[in-house]
Structures are given as structure tokens and as C-alpha cells.
Amino acid sequence: MMDTKKLVKASNIIGVVSIVLLVYWVFAFILIQVFGLKVFREHITGIFGLSILGVVALMAGALMLNIMLNLTRIAERGEEESVKGGKKWLYACLLVFPLLAALLFGGNYLTAQQKQRLLIESAQRLIQNHPKQTEAVTAYRFGLPYIRNTAGHLELLEKQDSAFNSVTVIVPDNIGGTPVYLNFG
């Protein structure tokens, strides 16, 4: 015969774990969205929606099973168990929040470092592979010929490496005695 106490306990554990995972995932999603963390590459909103749906389905299944088994236990009128050790689990669950935040911010930092390294390597390759274009772009003189040549060179450089969405040259200049920065892209 089935032991309903064990099944009720198992469904309770599944329900509580599902709720805790749901809270952690919502916390992580909020941190990612609010702080613009680049931990996951793409489609975070779609992944979030599907995972929430999965966790809610798991919770609903555990709830239905729990209701049925509790009704069976009530009908059988068994002896009650005492709940113990709740504070340790509560503290452990609360400590996961700072750990999760640290992991998300650490992942964002590592992703940013990797992206920076990739961009620097790509820029160095462009400079080495196209010395004439980079020399022409760095020889700034405000005038129509420079602007036209720079536009053509930058368009060529953008097409050379997929790591760059756009290439922009920023140069200091003076307009009417006021120091300004001009960008050409």
C-alpha cells in the first residue's frame, strides 16, 4: 500500500522548491533587466517566460497531488508530524540572494572583459591589415576631402570585421575658440 505521508511530504518539498526557484529566477531577471547585465547572450525574455511557465506547471502539479493526498490523509486520520529545522533552511534560502547577485554581476564583468578583449584584438587586426586607411583617417584636417575620404575608409573598415557594428573616429577640434570633439562615422 502507498504511504501517503511520504507522498504528501514529497509533494510539499516539490512545491516549496518550485516557489523558491521561481523567486530566485524573478530576482535574477530583475537584476539583469534593471542593471543591464550581459550575462546571457540573447532571448532572455523568452527564456524567462518559458521557464516561469515550466515552474508554475510544476507547482500546479505538486499542488494538485498534495491536495489529493492530504484529503486521503484526513480521511484516514493519521497522527500529525511536527515541523523542525525551518530557520536553518530560511537562512540558507536568504543567503542565496547575495550569492546569486554576485554571480550575475561577476558574469557581467567577465562578459564585458571578453567583449573588450575581442574588440581590441579586432581593432589591432584592422590597423595591421589596413595601414593606408588607418593612416588617412588619423591625419585629421577639417575639410570636405577629409570627410569624404574618412567616410569611405570607415565604411570599408566596418565591413572587414563582424565584431564592429560601426566604426567612428572622434577628433578634438576648436570651433570659434571653444574646444569640441567631432565624430565621423
PDB file of C-alpha atoms in Angstrom, residues 24-162:
ATOM      1  CA  TYR A  24      15.282  33.303  -7.359  1.00  0.00           C
ATOM      2  CA  TRP A  25      14.629  33.411 -11.104  1.00  0.00           C
ATOM      3  CA  VAL A  26      12.462  36.532 -10.807  1.00  0.00           C
ATOM      4  CA  PHE A  27      15.188  38.153  -8.669  1.00  0.00           C
ATOM      5  CA  ALA A  28      17.843  37.276 -11.259  1.00  0.00           C
ATOM      6  CA  PHE A  29      15.664  38.543 -14.120  1.00  0.00           C
ATOM      7  CA  ILE A  30      15.026  41.838 -12.334  1.00  0.00           C
ATOM      8  CA  LEU A  31      18.759  42.319 -11.678  1.00  0.00           C
ATOM      9  CA  ILE A  32      19.583  41.572 -15.318  1.00  0.00           C
ATOM     10  CA  GLN A  33      16.953  43.966 -16.652  1.00  0.00           C
ATOM     11  CA  VAL A  34      17.474  46.821 -14.181  1.00  0.00           C
ATOM     12  CA  PHE A  35      21.274  46.868 -14.304  1.00  0.00           C
ATOM     13  CA  GLY A  36      21.564  45.850 -17.963  1.00  0.00           C
ATOM     14  CA  LEU A  37      23.771  42.877 -17.148  1.00  0.00           C
ATOM     15  CA  LYS A  38      25.096  40.982 -20.159  1.00  0.00           C
ATOM     16  CA  VAL A  39      25.281  37.511 -18.662  1.00  0.00           C
ATOM     17  CA  PHE A  40      23.067  35.621 -21.064  1.00  0.00           C
ATOM     18  CA  ARG A  41      23.547  36.262 -24.746  1.00  0.00           C
ATOM     19  CA  GLU A  42      20.111  36.547 -26.324  1.00  0.00           C
ATOM     20  CA  HIS A  43      16.401  35.955 -25.877  1.00  0.00           C
ATOM     21  CA  ILE A  44      16.399  36.369 -22.079  1.00  0.00           C
ATOM     22  CA  THR A  45      12.748  37.465 -22.060  1.00  0.00           C
ATOM     23  CA  GLY A  46      11.616  34.386 -23.987  1.00  0.00           C
ATOM     24  CA  ILE A  47      13.656  32.086 -21.778  1.00  0.00           C
ATOM     25  CA  PHE A  48      12.227  33.820 -18.721  1.00  0.00           C
ATOM     26  CA  GLY A  49       8.634  33.367 -19.904  1.00  0.00           C
ATOM     27  CA  LEU A  50       9.076  29.698 -20.739  1.00  0.00           C
ATOM     28  CA  SER A  51      10.888  28.910 -17.511  1.00  0.00           C
ATOM     29  CA  ILE A  52       8.188  30.680 -15.472  1.00  0.00           C
ATOM     30  CA  LEU A  53       5.579  28.612 -17.301  1.00  0.00           C
ATOM     31  CA  GLY A  54       7.522  25.422 -16.510  1.00  0.00           C
ATOM     32  CA  VAL A  55       7.926  26.273 -12.824  1.00  0.00           C
ATOM     33  CA  VAL A  56       4.252  27.221 -12.499  1.00  0.00           C
ATOM     34  CA  ALA A  57       3.242  23.938 -14.170  1.00  0.00           C
ATOM     35  CA  LEU A  58       5.464  22.039 -11.721  1.00  0.00           C
ATOM     36  CA  MET A  59       3.932  23.942  -8.811  1.00  0.00           C
ATOM     37  CA  ALA A  60       0.395  23.273 -10.060  1.00  0.00           C
ATOM     38  CA  GLY A  61       1.106  19.556 -10.391  1.00  0.00           C
ATOM     39  CA  ALA A  62       2.581  19.417  -6.901  1.00  0.00           C
ATOM     40  CA  LEU A  63      -0.398  21.354  -5.541  1.00  0.00           C
ATOM     41  CA  MET A  64      -2.940  19.005  -7.126  1.00  0.00           C
ATOM     42  CA  LEU A  65      -1.087  15.948  -5.853  1.00  0.00           C
ATOM     43  CA  ASN A  66      -0.768  17.496  -2.411  1.00  0.00           C
ATOM     44  CA  ILE A  67      -4.490  18.314  -2.198  1.00  0.00           C
ATOM     45  CA  MET A  68      -5.471  14.777  -3.190  1.00  0.00           C
ATOM     46  CA  LEU A  69      -3.049  13.160  -0.775  1.00  0.00           C
ATOM     47  CA  ASN A  70      -3.977  15.476   2.100  1.00  0.00           C
ATOM     48  CA  LEU A  71      -7.630  14.640   1.585  1.00  0.00           C
ATOM     49  CA  THR A  72      -6.692  10.969   1.734  1.00  0.00           C
ATOM     50  CA  ARG A  73      -4.738  11.542   4.957  1.00  0.00           C
ATOM     51  CA  ILE A  74      -7.628  13.463   6.506  1.00  0.00           C
ATOM     52  CA  ALA A  75      -9.932  10.589   5.665  1.00  0.00           C
ATOM     53  CA  GLU A  76      -7.516   8.141   7.307  1.00  0.00           C
ATOM     54  CA  ARG A  77      -6.944  10.385  10.384  1.00  0.00           C
ATOM     55  CA  GLY A  78      -3.274   9.607  10.930  1.00  0.00           C
ATOM     56  CA  GLU A  79      -1.013  11.088  13.569  1.00  0.00           C
ATOM     57  CA  GLU A  80       0.482  14.552  12.985  1.00  0.00           C
ATOM     58  CA  GLU A  81       4.160  15.311  12.479  1.00  0.00           C
ATOM     59  CA  SER A  82       5.976  18.316  13.911  1.00  0.00           C
ATOM     60  CA  VAL A  83       7.924  20.653  11.673  1.00  0.00           C
ATOM     61  CA  LYS A  84      11.533  21.330  12.729  1.00  0.00           C
ATOM     62  CA  GLY A  85      14.681  22.879  11.311  1.00  0.00           C
ATOM     63  CA  GLY A  86      12.833  25.663   9.470  1.00  0.00           C
ATOM     64  CA  LYS A  87      15.117  28.551  10.487  1.00  0.00           C
ATOM     65  CA  LYS A  88      18.246  26.964   9.059  1.00  0.00           C
ATOM     66  CA  TRP A  89      16.528  26.484   5.697  1.00  0.00           C
ATOM     67  CA  LEU A  90      15.172  30.033   5.771  1.00  0.00           C
ATOM     68  CA  TYR A  91      18.650  31.480   6.404  1.00  0.00           C
ATOM     69  CA  ALA A  92      20.140  29.276   3.703  1.00  0.00           C
ATOM     70  CA  CYS A  93      17.486  30.413   1.219  1.00  0.00           C
ATOM     71  CA  LEU A  94      18.051  34.075   2.083  1.00  0.00           C
ATOM     72  CA  LEU A  95      21.823  33.717   1.662  1.00  0.00           C
ATOM     73  CA  VAL A  96      21.289  32.619  -1.920  1.00  0.00           C
ATOM     74  CA  PHE A  97      20.124  36.132  -2.917  1.00  0.00           C
ATOM     75  CA  PRO A  98      23.508  37.856  -2.379  1.00  0.00           C
ATOM     76  CA  LEU A  99      25.280  34.851  -3.895  1.00  0.00           C
ATOM     77  CA  LEU A 100      23.034  35.000  -6.969  1.00  0.00           C
ATOM     78  CA  ALA A 101      23.598  38.766  -7.301  1.00  0.00           C
ATOM     79  CA  ALA A 102      27.377  38.272  -7.014  1.00  0.00           C
ATOM     80  CA  LEU A 103      27.313  35.560  -9.680  1.00  0.00           C
ATOM     81  CA  LEU A 104      25.263  37.723 -12.054  1.00  0.00           C
ATOM     82  CA  PHE A 105      27.482  40.783 -11.611  1.00  0.00           C
ATOM     83  CA  GLY A 106      30.604  38.598 -11.908  1.00  0.00           C
ATOM     84  CA  GLY A 107      29.271  37.050 -15.109  1.00  0.00           C
ATOM     85  CA  ASN A 108      28.512  40.511 -16.480  1.00  0.00           C
ATOM     86  CA  TYR A 109      32.061  41.649 -15.653  1.00  0.00           C
ATOM     87  CA  LEU A 110      33.614  38.616 -17.331  1.00  0.00           C
ATOM     88  CA  THR A 111      31.408  39.057 -20.407  1.00  0.00           C
ATOM     89  CA  ALA A 112      32.384  42.737 -20.652  1.00  0.00           C
ATOM     90  CA  GLN A 113      36.083  41.845 -20.310  1.00  0.00           C
ATOM     91  CA  GLN A 114      35.788  39.216 -23.027  1.00  0.00           C
ATOM     92  CA  LYS A 115      33.973  41.642 -25.326  1.00  0.00           C
ATOM     93  CA  GLN A 116      36.590  44.339 -24.675  1.00  0.00           C
ATOM     94  CA  ARG A 117      39.406  41.905 -25.454  1.00  0.00           C
ATOM     95  CA  LEU A 118      37.661  40.842 -28.666  1.00  0.00           C
ATOM     96  CA  LEU A 119      37.177  44.455 -29.783  1.00  0.00           C
ATOM     97  CA  ILE A 120      40.797  45.374 -29.042  1.00  0.00           C
ATOM     98  CA  GLU A 121      42.085  42.345 -30.961  1.00  0.00           C
ATOM     99  CA  SER A 122      39.793  43.152 -33.888  1.00  0.00           C
ATOM    100  CA  ALA A 123      40.917  46.790 -33.909  1.00  0.00           C
ATOM    101  CA  GLN A 124      44.571  45.748 -33.874  1.00  0.00           C
ATOM    102  CA  ARG A 125      43.936  43.403 -36.803  1.00  0.00           C
ATOM    103  CA  LEU A 126      42.213  46.178 -38.744  1.00  0.00           C
ATOM    104  CA  ILE A 127      45.117  48.548 -38.123  1.00  0.00           C
ATOM    105  CA  GLN A 128      47.663  45.941 -39.202  1.00  0.00           C
ATOM    106  CA  ASN A 129      45.713  44.793 -42.286  1.00  0.00           C
ATOM    107  CA  HIS A 130      44.730  48.289 -43.499  1.00  0.00           C
ATOM    108  CA  PRO A 131      47.589  50.682 -42.713  1.00  0.00           C
ATOM    109  CA  LYS A 132      46.792  53.160 -45.513  1.00  0.00           C
ATOM    110  CA  GLN A 133      43.174  53.603 -44.447  1.00  0.00           C
ATOM    111  CA  THR A 134      44.002  53.986 -40.760  1.00  0.00           C
ATOM    112  CA  GLU A 135      46.779  56.469 -41.552  1.00  0.00           C
ATOM    113  CA  ALA A 136      44.416  58.516 -43.728  1.00  0.00           C
ATOM    114  CA  VAL A 137      41.755  58.520 -41.006  1.00  0.00           C
ATOM    115  CA  THR A 138      44.197  59.604 -38.282  1.00  0.00           C
ATOM    116  CA  ALA A 139      45.582  62.516 -40.376  1.00  0.00           C
ATOM    117  CA  TYR A 140      42.777  64.886 -39.350  1.00  0.00           C
ATOM    118  CA  ARG A 141      42.275  68.162 -41.182  1.00  0.00           C
ATOM    119  CA  PHE A 142      38.817  69.651 -41.143  1.00  0.00           C
ATOM    120  CA  GLY A 143      37.631  69.896 -44.722  1.00  0.00           C
ATOM    121  CA  LEU A 144      35.416  68.285 -47.301  1.00  0.00           C
ATOM    122  CA  PRO A 145      38.152  65.996 -48.752  1.00  0.00           C
ATOM    123  CA  TYR A 146      38.951  64.571 -45.290  1.00  0.00           C
ATOM    124  CA  ILE A 147      35.265  63.988 -44.524  1.00  0.00           C
ATOM    125  CA  ARG A 148      34.636  62.209 -47.844  1.00  0.00           C
ATOM    126  CA  ASN A 149      37.778  60.055 -47.609  1.00  0.00           C
ATOM    127  CA  THR A 150      37.116  59.189 -43.975  1.00  0.00           C
ATOM    128  CA  ALA A 151      33.534  58.131 -44.731  1.00  0.00           C
ATOM    129  CA  GLY A 152      34.770  55.772 -47.442  1.00  0.00           C
ATOM    130  CA  HIS A 153      37.573  54.349 -45.284  1.00  0.00           C
ATOM    131  CA  LEU A 154      35.286  53.820 -42.304  1.00  0.00           C
ATOM    132  CA  GLU A 155      32.710  52.059 -44.456  1.00  0.00           C
ATOM    133  CA  LEU A 156      35.420  49.703 -45.704  1.00  0.00           C
ATOM    134  CA  LEU A 157      36.724  49.068 -42.168  1.00  0.00           C
ATOM    135  CA  GLU A 158      33.214  48.325 -40.861  1.00  0.00           C
ATOM    136  CA  LYS A 159      32.762  45.628 -43.498  1.00  0.00           C
ATOM    137  CA  GLN A 160      36.096  43.980 -42.708  1.00  0.00           C
ATOM    138  CA  ASP A 161      35.228  42.684 -39.242  1.00  0.00           C
ATOM    139  CA  SER A 162      31.881  41.495 -37.882  1.00  0.00           C
TER     140      SER A 162
END
